[in-house]
Structures are given as structure tokens and as C-alpha cells.
Coordinates of C-alpha atoms and ligand atoms in Angstrom, one line a residue:
X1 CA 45.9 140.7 70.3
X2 CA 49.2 141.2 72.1
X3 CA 50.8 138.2 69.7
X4 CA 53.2 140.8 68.5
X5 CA 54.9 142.0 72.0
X6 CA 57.3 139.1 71.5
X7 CA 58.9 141.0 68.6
X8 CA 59.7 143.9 70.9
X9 CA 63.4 144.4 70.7
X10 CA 65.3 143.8 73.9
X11 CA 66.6 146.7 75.6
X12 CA 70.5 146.6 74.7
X13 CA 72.9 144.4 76.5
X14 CA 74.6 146.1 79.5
X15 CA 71.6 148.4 80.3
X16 CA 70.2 145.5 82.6
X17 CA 66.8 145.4 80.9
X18 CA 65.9 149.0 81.5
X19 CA 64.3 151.4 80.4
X20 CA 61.7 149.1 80.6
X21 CA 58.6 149.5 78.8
X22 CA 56.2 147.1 81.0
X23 CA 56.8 149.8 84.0
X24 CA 58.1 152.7 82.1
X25 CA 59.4 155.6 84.7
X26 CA 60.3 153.0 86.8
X27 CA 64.2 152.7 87.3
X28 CA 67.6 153.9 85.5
X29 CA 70.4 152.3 84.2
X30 CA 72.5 155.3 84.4
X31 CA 73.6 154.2 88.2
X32 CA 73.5 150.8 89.8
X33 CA 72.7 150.3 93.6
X34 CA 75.1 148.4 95.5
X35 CA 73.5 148.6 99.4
X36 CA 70.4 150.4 100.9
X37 CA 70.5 151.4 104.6
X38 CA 66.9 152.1 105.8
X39 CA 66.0 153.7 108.7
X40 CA 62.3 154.4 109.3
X41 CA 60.2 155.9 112.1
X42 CA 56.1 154.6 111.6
X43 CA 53.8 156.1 113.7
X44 CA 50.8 154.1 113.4
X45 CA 47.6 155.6 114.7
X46 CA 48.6 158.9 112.0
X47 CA 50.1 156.4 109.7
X48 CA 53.2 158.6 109.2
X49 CA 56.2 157.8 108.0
X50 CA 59.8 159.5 108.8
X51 CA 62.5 158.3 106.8
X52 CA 66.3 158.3 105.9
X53 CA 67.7 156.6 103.0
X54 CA 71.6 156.0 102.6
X55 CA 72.2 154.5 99.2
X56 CA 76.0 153.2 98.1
X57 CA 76.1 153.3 94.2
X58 CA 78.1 153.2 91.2
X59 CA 78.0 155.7 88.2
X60 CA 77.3 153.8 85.0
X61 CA 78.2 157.5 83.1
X62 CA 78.9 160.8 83.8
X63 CA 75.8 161.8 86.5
X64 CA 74.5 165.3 86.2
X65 CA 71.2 164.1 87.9
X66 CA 70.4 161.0 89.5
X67 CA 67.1 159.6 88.8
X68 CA 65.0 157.7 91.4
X69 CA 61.1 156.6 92.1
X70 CA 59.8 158.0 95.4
X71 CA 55.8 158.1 95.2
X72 CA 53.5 160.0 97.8
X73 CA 56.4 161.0 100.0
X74 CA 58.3 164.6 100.2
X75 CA 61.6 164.6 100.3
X76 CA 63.2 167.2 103.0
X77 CA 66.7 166.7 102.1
X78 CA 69.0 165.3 99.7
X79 CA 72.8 164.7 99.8
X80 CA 75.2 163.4 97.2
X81 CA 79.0 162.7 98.8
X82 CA 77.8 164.2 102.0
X83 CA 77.5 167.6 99.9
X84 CA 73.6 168.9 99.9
X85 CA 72.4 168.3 96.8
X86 CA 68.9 169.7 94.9
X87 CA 65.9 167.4 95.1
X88 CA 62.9 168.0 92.3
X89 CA 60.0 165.5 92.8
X90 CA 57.9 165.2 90.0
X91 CA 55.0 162.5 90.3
X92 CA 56.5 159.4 91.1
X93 CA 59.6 160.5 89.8
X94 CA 62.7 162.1 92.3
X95 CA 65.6 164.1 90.5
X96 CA 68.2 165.1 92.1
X97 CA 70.9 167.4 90.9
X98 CA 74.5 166.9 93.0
X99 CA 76.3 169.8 93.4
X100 CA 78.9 168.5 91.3
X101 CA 78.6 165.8 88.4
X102 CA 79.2 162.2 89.4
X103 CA 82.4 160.8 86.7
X104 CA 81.9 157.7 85.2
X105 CA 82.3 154.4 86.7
X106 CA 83.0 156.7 90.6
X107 CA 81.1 155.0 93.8
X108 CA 79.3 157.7 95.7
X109 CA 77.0 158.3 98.2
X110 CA 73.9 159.2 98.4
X111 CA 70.9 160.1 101.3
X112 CA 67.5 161.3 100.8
X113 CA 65.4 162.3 104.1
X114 CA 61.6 162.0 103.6
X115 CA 58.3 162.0 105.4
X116 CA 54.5 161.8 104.7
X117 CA 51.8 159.5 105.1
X118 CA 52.2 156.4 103.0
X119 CA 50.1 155.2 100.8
X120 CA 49.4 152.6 98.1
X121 CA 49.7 154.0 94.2
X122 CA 46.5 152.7 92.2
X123 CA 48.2 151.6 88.4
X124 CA 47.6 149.0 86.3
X125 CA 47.7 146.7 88.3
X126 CA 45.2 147.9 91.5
X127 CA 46.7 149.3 94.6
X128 CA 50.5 148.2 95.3
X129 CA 52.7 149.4 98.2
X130 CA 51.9 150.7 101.4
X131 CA 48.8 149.2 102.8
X132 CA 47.5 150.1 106.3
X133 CA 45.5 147.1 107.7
X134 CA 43.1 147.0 110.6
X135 CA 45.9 147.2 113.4
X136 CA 49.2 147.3 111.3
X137 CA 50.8 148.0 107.6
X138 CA 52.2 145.8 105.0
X139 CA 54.1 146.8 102.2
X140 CA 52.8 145.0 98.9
X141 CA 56.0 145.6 96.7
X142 CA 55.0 143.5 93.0
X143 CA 55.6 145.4 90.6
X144 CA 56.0 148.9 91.1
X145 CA 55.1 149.6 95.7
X146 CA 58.7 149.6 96.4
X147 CA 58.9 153.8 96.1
X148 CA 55.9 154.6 98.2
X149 CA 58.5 153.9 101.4
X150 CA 61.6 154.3 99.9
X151 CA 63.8 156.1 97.1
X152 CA 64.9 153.4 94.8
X153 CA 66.3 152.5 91.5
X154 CA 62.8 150.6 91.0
X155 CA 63.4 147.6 88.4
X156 CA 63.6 143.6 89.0
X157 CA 67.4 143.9 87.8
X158 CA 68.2 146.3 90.0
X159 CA 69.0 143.9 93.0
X160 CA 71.4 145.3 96.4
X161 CA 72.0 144.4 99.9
X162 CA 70.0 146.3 102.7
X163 CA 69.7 146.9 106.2
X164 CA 66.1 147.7 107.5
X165 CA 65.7 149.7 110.8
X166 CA 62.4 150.7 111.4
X167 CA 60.8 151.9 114.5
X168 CA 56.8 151.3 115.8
X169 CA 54.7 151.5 118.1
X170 CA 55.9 149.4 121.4
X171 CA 54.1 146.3 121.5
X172 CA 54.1 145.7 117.9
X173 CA 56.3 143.6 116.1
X174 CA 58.5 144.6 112.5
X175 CA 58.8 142.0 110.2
X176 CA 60.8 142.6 106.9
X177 CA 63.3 140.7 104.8
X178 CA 66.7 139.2 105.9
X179 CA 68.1 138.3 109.4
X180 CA 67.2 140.3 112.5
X181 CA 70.3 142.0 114.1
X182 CA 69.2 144.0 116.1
X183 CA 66.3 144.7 118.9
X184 CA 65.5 147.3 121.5
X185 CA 62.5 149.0 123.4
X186 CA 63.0 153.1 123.8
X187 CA 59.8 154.1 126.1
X188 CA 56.8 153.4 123.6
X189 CA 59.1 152.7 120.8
X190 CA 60.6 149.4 119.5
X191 CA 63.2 149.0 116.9
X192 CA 63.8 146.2 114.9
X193 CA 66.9 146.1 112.5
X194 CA 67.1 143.5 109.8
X195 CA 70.1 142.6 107.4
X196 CA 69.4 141.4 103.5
X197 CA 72.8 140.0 102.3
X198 CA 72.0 138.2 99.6
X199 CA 71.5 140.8 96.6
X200 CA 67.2 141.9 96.6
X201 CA 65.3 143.4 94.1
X202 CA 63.3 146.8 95.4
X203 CA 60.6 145.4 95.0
X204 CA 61.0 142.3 97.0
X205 CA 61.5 144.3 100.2
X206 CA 58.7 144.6 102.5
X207 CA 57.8 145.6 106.1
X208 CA 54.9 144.1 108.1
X209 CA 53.9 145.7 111.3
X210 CA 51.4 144.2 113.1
X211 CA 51.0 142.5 117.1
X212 CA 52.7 139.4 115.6
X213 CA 53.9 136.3 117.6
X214 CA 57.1 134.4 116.2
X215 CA 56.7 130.5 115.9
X216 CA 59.5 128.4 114.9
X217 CA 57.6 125.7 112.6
X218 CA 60.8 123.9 112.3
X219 CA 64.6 123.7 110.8
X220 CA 65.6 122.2 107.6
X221 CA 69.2 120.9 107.7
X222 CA 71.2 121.4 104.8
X223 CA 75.1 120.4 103.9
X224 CA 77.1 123.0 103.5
X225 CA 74.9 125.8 105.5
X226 CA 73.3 126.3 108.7
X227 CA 69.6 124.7 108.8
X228 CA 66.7 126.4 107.4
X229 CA 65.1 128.1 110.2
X230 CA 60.9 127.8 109.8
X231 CA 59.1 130.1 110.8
X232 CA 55.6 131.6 110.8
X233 CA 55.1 135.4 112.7
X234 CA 51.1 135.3 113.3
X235 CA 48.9 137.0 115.4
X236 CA 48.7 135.6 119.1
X237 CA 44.6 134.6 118.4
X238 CA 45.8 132.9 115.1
X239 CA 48.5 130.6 116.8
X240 CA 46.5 127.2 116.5
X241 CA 44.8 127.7 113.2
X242 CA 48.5 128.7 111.8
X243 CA 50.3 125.9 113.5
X244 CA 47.6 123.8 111.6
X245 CA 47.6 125.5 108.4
X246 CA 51.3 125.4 107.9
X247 CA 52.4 122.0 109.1
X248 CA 53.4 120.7 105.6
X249 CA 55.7 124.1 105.3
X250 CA 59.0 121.9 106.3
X251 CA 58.0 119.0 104.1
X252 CA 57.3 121.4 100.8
X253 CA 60.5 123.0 101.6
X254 CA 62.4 119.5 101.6
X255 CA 60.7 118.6 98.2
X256 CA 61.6 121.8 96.6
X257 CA 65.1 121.4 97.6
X258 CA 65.5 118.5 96.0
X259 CA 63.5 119.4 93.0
X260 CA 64.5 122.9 92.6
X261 CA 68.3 122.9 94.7
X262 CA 69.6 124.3 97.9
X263 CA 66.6 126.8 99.6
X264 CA 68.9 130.0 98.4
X265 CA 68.3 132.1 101.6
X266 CA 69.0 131.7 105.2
X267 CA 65.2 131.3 107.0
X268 CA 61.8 131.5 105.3
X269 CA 58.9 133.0 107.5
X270 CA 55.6 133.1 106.5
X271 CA 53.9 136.3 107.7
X272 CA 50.1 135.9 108.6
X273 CA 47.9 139.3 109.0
X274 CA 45.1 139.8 110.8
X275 CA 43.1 140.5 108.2
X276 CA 41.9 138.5 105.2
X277 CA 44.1 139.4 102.1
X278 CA 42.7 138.3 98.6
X279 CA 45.6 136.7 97.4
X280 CA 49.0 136.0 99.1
X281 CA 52.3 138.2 98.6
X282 CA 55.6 137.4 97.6
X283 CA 58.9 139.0 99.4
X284 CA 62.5 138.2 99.9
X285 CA 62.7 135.5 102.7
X286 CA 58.6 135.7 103.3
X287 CA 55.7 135.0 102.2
X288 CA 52.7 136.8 103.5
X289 CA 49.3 135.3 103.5
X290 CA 46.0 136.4 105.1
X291 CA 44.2 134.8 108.2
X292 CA 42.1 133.3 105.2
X293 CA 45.0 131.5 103.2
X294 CA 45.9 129.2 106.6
X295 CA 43.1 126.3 106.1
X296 CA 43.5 122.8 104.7
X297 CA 42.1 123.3 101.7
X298 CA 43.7 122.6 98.7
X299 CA 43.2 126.1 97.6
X300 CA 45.4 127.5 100.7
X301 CA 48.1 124.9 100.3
X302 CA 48.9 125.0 96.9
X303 CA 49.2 128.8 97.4
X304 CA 51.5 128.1 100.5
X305 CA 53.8 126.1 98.2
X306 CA 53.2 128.8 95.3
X307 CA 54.9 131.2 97.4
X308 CA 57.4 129.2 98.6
X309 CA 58.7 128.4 95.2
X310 CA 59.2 131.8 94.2
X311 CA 61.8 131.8 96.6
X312 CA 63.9 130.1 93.8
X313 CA 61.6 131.5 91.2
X314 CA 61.3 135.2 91.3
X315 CA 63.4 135.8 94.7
X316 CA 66.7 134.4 94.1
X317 CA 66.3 133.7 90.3
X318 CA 64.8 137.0 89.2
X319 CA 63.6 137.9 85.5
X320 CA 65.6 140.4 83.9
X321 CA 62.5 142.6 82.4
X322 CA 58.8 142.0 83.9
X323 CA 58.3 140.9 80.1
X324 CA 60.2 137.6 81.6
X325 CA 57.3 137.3 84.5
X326 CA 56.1 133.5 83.1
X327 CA 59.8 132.5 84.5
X328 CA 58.1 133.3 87.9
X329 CA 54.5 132.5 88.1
X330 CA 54.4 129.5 85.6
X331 CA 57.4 128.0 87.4
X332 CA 55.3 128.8 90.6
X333 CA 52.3 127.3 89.4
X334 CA 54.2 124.2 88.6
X335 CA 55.6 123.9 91.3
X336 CA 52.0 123.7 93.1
X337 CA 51.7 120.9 90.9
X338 CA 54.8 119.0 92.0
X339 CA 53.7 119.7 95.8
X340 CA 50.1 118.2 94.7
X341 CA 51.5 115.2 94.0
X342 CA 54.1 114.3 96.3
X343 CA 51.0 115.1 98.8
X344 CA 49.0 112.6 97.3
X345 CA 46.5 115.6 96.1
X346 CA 46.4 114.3 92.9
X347 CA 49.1 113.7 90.1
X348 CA 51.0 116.5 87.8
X349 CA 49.7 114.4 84.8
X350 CA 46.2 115.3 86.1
X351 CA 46.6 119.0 87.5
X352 CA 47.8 119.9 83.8
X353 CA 45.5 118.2 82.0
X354 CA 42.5 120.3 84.1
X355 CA 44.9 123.2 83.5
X356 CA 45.4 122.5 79.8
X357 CA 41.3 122.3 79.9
X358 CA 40.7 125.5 81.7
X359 CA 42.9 127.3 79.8
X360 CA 41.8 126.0 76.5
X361 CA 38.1 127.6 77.3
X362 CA 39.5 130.7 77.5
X363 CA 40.5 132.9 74.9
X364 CA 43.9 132.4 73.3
X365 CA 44.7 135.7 72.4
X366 CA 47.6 135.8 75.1
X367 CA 51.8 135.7 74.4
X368 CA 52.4 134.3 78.1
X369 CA 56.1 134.8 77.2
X370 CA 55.4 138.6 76.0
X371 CA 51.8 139.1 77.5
X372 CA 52.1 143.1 77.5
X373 CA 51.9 144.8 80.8
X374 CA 48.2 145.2 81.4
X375 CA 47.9 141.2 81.5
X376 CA 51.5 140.1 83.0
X377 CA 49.6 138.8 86.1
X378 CA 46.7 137.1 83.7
X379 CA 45.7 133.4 85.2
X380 CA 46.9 132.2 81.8
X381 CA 50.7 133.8 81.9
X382 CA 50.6 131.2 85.5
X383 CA 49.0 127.8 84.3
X384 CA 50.0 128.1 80.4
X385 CA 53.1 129.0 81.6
X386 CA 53.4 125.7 84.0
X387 CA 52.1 123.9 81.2
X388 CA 54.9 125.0 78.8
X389 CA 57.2 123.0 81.3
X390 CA 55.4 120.3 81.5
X391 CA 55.5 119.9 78.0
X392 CA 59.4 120.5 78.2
X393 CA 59.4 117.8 80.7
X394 CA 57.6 115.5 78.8
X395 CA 59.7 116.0 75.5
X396 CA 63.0 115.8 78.2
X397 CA 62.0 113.1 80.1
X398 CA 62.0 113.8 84.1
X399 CA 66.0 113.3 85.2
X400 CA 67.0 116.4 82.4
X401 CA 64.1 118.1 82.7
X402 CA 65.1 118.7 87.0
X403 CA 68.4 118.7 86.3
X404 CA 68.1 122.0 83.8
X405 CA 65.2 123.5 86.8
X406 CA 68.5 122.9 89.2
X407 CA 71.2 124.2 86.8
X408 CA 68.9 127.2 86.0
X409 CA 68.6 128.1 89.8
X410 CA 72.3 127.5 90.7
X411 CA 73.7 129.5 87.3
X412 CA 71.7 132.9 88.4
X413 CA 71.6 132.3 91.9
X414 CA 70.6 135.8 93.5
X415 CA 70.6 137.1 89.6
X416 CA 68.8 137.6 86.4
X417 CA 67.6 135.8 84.2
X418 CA 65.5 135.7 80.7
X419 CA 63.6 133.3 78.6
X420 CA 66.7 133.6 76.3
X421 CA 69.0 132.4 78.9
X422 CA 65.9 129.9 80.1
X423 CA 66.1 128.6 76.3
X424 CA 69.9 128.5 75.7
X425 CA 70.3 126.4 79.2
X426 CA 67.6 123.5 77.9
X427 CA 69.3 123.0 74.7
X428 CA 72.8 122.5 76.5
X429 CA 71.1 120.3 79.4
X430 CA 69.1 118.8 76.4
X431 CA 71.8 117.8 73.7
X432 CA 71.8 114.3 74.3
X433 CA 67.5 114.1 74.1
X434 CA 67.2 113.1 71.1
X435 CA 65.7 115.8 68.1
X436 CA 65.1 118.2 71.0
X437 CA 65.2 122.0 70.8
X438 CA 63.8 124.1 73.5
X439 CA 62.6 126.7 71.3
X440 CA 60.8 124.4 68.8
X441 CA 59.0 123.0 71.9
X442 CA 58.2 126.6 73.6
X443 CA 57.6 128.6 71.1
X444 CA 54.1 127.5 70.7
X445 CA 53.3 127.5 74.4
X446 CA 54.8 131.1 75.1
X447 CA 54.8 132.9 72.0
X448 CA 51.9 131.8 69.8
X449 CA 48.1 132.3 70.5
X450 CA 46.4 128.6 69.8
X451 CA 46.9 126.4 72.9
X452 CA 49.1 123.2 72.1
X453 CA 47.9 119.8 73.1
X454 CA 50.3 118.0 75.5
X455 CA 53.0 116.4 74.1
X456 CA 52.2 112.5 75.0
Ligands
LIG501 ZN1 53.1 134.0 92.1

């Protein structure tokens, strides 16, 4: 049915995959975003949000108006170079007109001051952004939530520093991506400040407020870096059940680094809320999970490790358009696989084979390397898509097949990356594999309908 979206041509080099037609209104190539300062006041109990946005950018032309996504807020102020600047909110969509064009290739400045009462957007894809929870908020960001707390240049390729401040309630605790740098208690206020250096797609940011409790699971050494600092940021009745639930958090982490390469951030904190969630979250740094994801089971761990991996998958490595999104979740999904085994939950060999099963009951009307927007989170793009590597790593044989998943993570470290570039990287890792070319092997498995049978 979607067979076809493959042949979609590719938005022209330079543009950085926009405009992009899987989230169309959603960000401009006209300007890139170098840094985003944040500072936010919540008030809880009204669920009102005050904010200032400072953005340092770079005109990719001559600017008359700068474009950004802003959804459910209203914007009070605008300034471009310090000058006041006109702001017309349309929808989702924020225009604003400096008071004198931007040239070509200048840096400038620009802050936009906004308030309202947050809220998720309902699209395609259910409700995504700003969530209030029983005694907090979280910020669900995949794909399009970034705007409902901040102006942004809203696309996967648009990745740039930040600095989070954000003020709550005293007594509650801020969680959001990065290193904390800063912490103080006003009266009934507390403000937490966090620091994103390595470059983060908008919609990877997040902010979790809730009466969280920080544990220190552990610290993963590494050579050249300071240790991985563990961590898990739970609610104080949640403590034991967490400490339970993510024991194996250090050991996945260890596996992946020498699967996948050096963890590519500094920490990695698992964020548990309160309240049940119905599937886990993905964010720079985090991974946020409900009260109901911390059991034994397999079905909780292997999301614990699915999250994780996009770390490498998604975070750091990041697909250039959402067309791309199998280079996350079927990565991710294998990557459960890989955790299955070493855990002694049962071999790759045998997850993919009741993978290759399940998915061959379903119907195989899906391009998981081109699935169309509507389906780009379909089960199928995930465990068709981690079968499409195993078949790679079966053709490859296991020490080029890791050493290509390594090369691919070190090569667009804290960058993008497409199934082209995906492609082009097997057949250089590949060339001494005998008959092997990546795109005879994935073609079927990403861009053709019929499921393959395993290569043997
Ligand atoms: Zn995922």
C-alpha cells in the first residue's frame, strides 16, 4: 500500500532533510539553531507555564521572517538582535518578522517570551508533549511535543546545545536532559538548571517534574572519559521496586558499549513516574518509564534495554528525516535481542525467528524503510527492521557486522544519519565478505512488501 513511499525524492542536499513531508510544518531550513537557553517558571496546581526563550542562530539566506513551531502557547514578546521584533502565531506555526532582514550566512539573536497552560497536541500519532500527571508533568517530545514548551526549529536534524532552567513548586524535583549545574530554593520555589553539550535534537528534550528521589545505580568506567554515572530519579515509595527493576541497567550498559561503542553521553538516568505510562519514552540522557515498566519480566527489561540503546540509536546517532525512523527502532529492537541473550533470556537466533514468525502473520503491505508517516511507529518498522540486521549479520558474519554497528555510531556521533549513509558504510566495512552488497541484502527487508526468510 505504502510500497511506493521509497521512491519519494529526497529533499535536496544541504537543506538537512527539511521540509519534511512525514511532519510537514514542522521546522525550516532557512536558519539553523546553534544553542537554546530555556528558562521556565511551572506552576503546578494551574499547570501554567511562563517562559523565555534565547535562541543563537545562523541565517541559511537572507531572513525576512523566521519561521518557528510554538503550539498552545501565546507569545508576549519577541526580539531579533535585541530589537523588538513582530510575532504572528498561526496554529502551530510562530512567524516572526525582525525589524530589519537577517543577511545571509549573519548569526543573530533571537528571544521569544511566552506563557499559557501547556498542553499535549493530539496528531497522528495520539497525544505528544506536555503531559500533566497525577502529581507532576512530563514532556513526551517523539515526534512533533517539542513546541508545546518551547519555540523551536522542530526537525530530528535540527540538533543544538541547551541550557534548561526551570522553576517548580518547592519540594519537587526537575529532571531534564544534560548535567545539572545549578540548584537553589527561593521561598516555595526551586530551580534546577541543566546543561546539554553534546548537540540535541528538539525533540529529544524533556522535563519531568515530579517528588522524585535521585539514586546512583552505579558508575561505568570508561578510558578516555569520566565514568558513566547510573542513575534512576524515582519516587520515594518506588525506591525498592526501582532498585530491583533496574539492577541489570550497569550490565546492559557495559554490553552495549562494547557492542555498540563508547556510551556517547556523560550519565544516563532513568526517570520513573508515579503513574503507569503505556509505553516508555525516549530523551537525550533519559529514559522515562512508568511505575509499571520496573518489574522482572521480560517485557520490562527488554524495554529497559530498548531505551537504553537509543541512546546510540536515535540520541546520539539521529536519522536525518523521520522517513529514516527503522535506523532507531529496528536497531532498538535488536538491540533487546542482543541484551536477551547475553542475559541468558534466550538466544538472538531464537528472538528473530519468533519475530520473523509474528511478523510474517501480519500483513506485508509495509516499506519499514519508507513506512509513510501514519505507520512510522508500526510494530513491524521495529522487529522487521531488527530483522533486516540480522539478516545483514548473518550474510557479514558477526566481527564485520559489529564492527560497521561501531563505525556507524563513531562516524555520526551526535549527527545524522540515513539509510543511504547506513548502506554506503556496510559495503565499505563489507568489501572483503565475499559477493556482499548491502543493498542487495536490504532491499527486500526494508523496501519491498513480502517478508524474506532468514538468510541461513
Ligand atoms: Zn524505540
Amino acid at each position: 500500500m505504502r510500497q511506493d513511499r521509497h521512491v519519494t525524492p529526497a529533499p535536496p542536499p544541504g537543506s538537512g532533510g527539511l521540509p519534511d513531508p512525514y511532519t510537514p510544518g514542522h521546522g525550516s531550513p532557512d536558519y539553523t539553531v546553534a544553542h537554546y537557553d530555556l528558562d521556565l517558571e511551572v506552576k503546578l496546581a494551574s499547570n501554567r507555564l511562563a517562559g523565555r526563550a534565547r535562541l543563537r542562530a545562523t541565517a541559511n539566506r537572507r531572513l525576512e521572517t523566521i519561521t518557528l513551531s510554538l503550539a498552545g502557547l501565546r507569545v508576549l514578546k519577541a526580539q531579533v538582535e535585541g530589537a523588538r521584533a513582530k510575532a504572528v502565531q498561526r496554529g502551530d506555526e510562530l512567524r516572526i518578522t525582525p525589524a530589519t532582514p537577517v543577511p545571509e550566512g549573519r548569526d543573530f539573536s533571537l528571544e521569544v517570551r511566552y506563557e499559557g497552560s501547556p498542553g499535549p497536541t493530539d496528531g497522528e500519532w495520539g497525544d505528544v508533549g506536555w503531559e500533566e500527571l497525577e502529581d507532576g508533568i512530563l514532556v513526551a517530545g517523539q515526534p512533533v511535543g517539542a513546541p508545546t514548551w518551547f519555540p523551536c526549529n522542530d526537525h530530528p536534524s535540527q540538533k543544538a546545545t541547551f541550557r534548561i532552567s526551570a522553576s517548580a513548586d518547592a519540594g519537587y524535583r526537575v529532571v531534564s536532559n544534560g548535567l545539572v549545574v545549578g540548584h537553589r530554593r527561593k521561598a516555595s520555589r526551586e530551580t534546577w538548571i541543566y546543561e546539554v553539550h553534546e548537540p540535541m535534537a528538539p525533540y529529544l528534550a524533556t522535563l519531568l517534574i515530579g517528588r522524585f528521589q535521585l539514586l546512583e545505580l552505579g558508575r561505568l568506567p570508561r578510558r578516555e572519559y569520566p565514568a558513566v554515572g547510573v542513575f534512576a530519579a524515582v519516587p520515594p515509595a518506588l525506591r525498592q521496586d526501582a532498585l530491583t527493576g533496574l539492577r541489570d541497567q550497569q550490565a546492559m550498559l557495559a554490553l552495549f558499549t562494547d557492542l555498540f561503542g563508547p556510551y556517547p553521553f556523560r550519565d544516563y538516568t532513568v526517570v520513573v513516574t508515579e503513574d503507569e505510562l503505556e509505553i516508555p519514552l525516549e530523551a537525550q540522557t533519559l529514559s522515562i518509564v512508568g511505575r509499571n515498566h520496573i518489574t522482572r519480566s521480560w517485557e520490562s527489561q527488554r524495554l529497559l534495554a530498548h531505551e537504553l540503546a537509543h541512546q546510540w540509536f536515535g540520541n546520539s546517532v539521529t536519522a536525518r528525516t523521520w522517513e529514516d525512523i527503522w535506523l532507531h527502532e529496528g536497531f532498538a529492537c535488536y538491540a533487546e535481542w542482543l541484551w536477551s541473550e547475553h542475559a541468558g533470556q534466550g538466544s538472538v537466533a531464537s528472538r528473530a525467528e519468533a519475530a520473523w514468525t509474528l511478523v510474517a502473520a501480519q500483513r506485508q503491505d509495509l516499506a519499514v524503510g519508507a513506512p509513510g508517516a501514519a505507520m512510522m511507529f508500526d510494530d513491524r518498522v521495529y522487529k522487521r527492521g531488527a530483522l533486516a540486521l540480522h539478516a545483514v549479520r548473518r550474510v557479514l558474519g558477526d566481527d564485520r557486522f559489529f564492527r560497521a554497528l561501531r563505525a556507524f555510531c563513531e562516524e555520526n556521533r551526535h549527527a545524522n544519519a540515513s539509510t543511504a549513509d547506513f548502506l554506503e558504510l556496510l559495503d565499505r566495512v563489507g568489501a572483503g565478505a565475499p559477493g556482499f552488497e548491502a543493498h542487495a541484502v536490504l532491499r527486500p527487508w526494508l523496501f519491498e512488501g513480502p517478508l524474506p526468510p532468514l538468510p541461513a
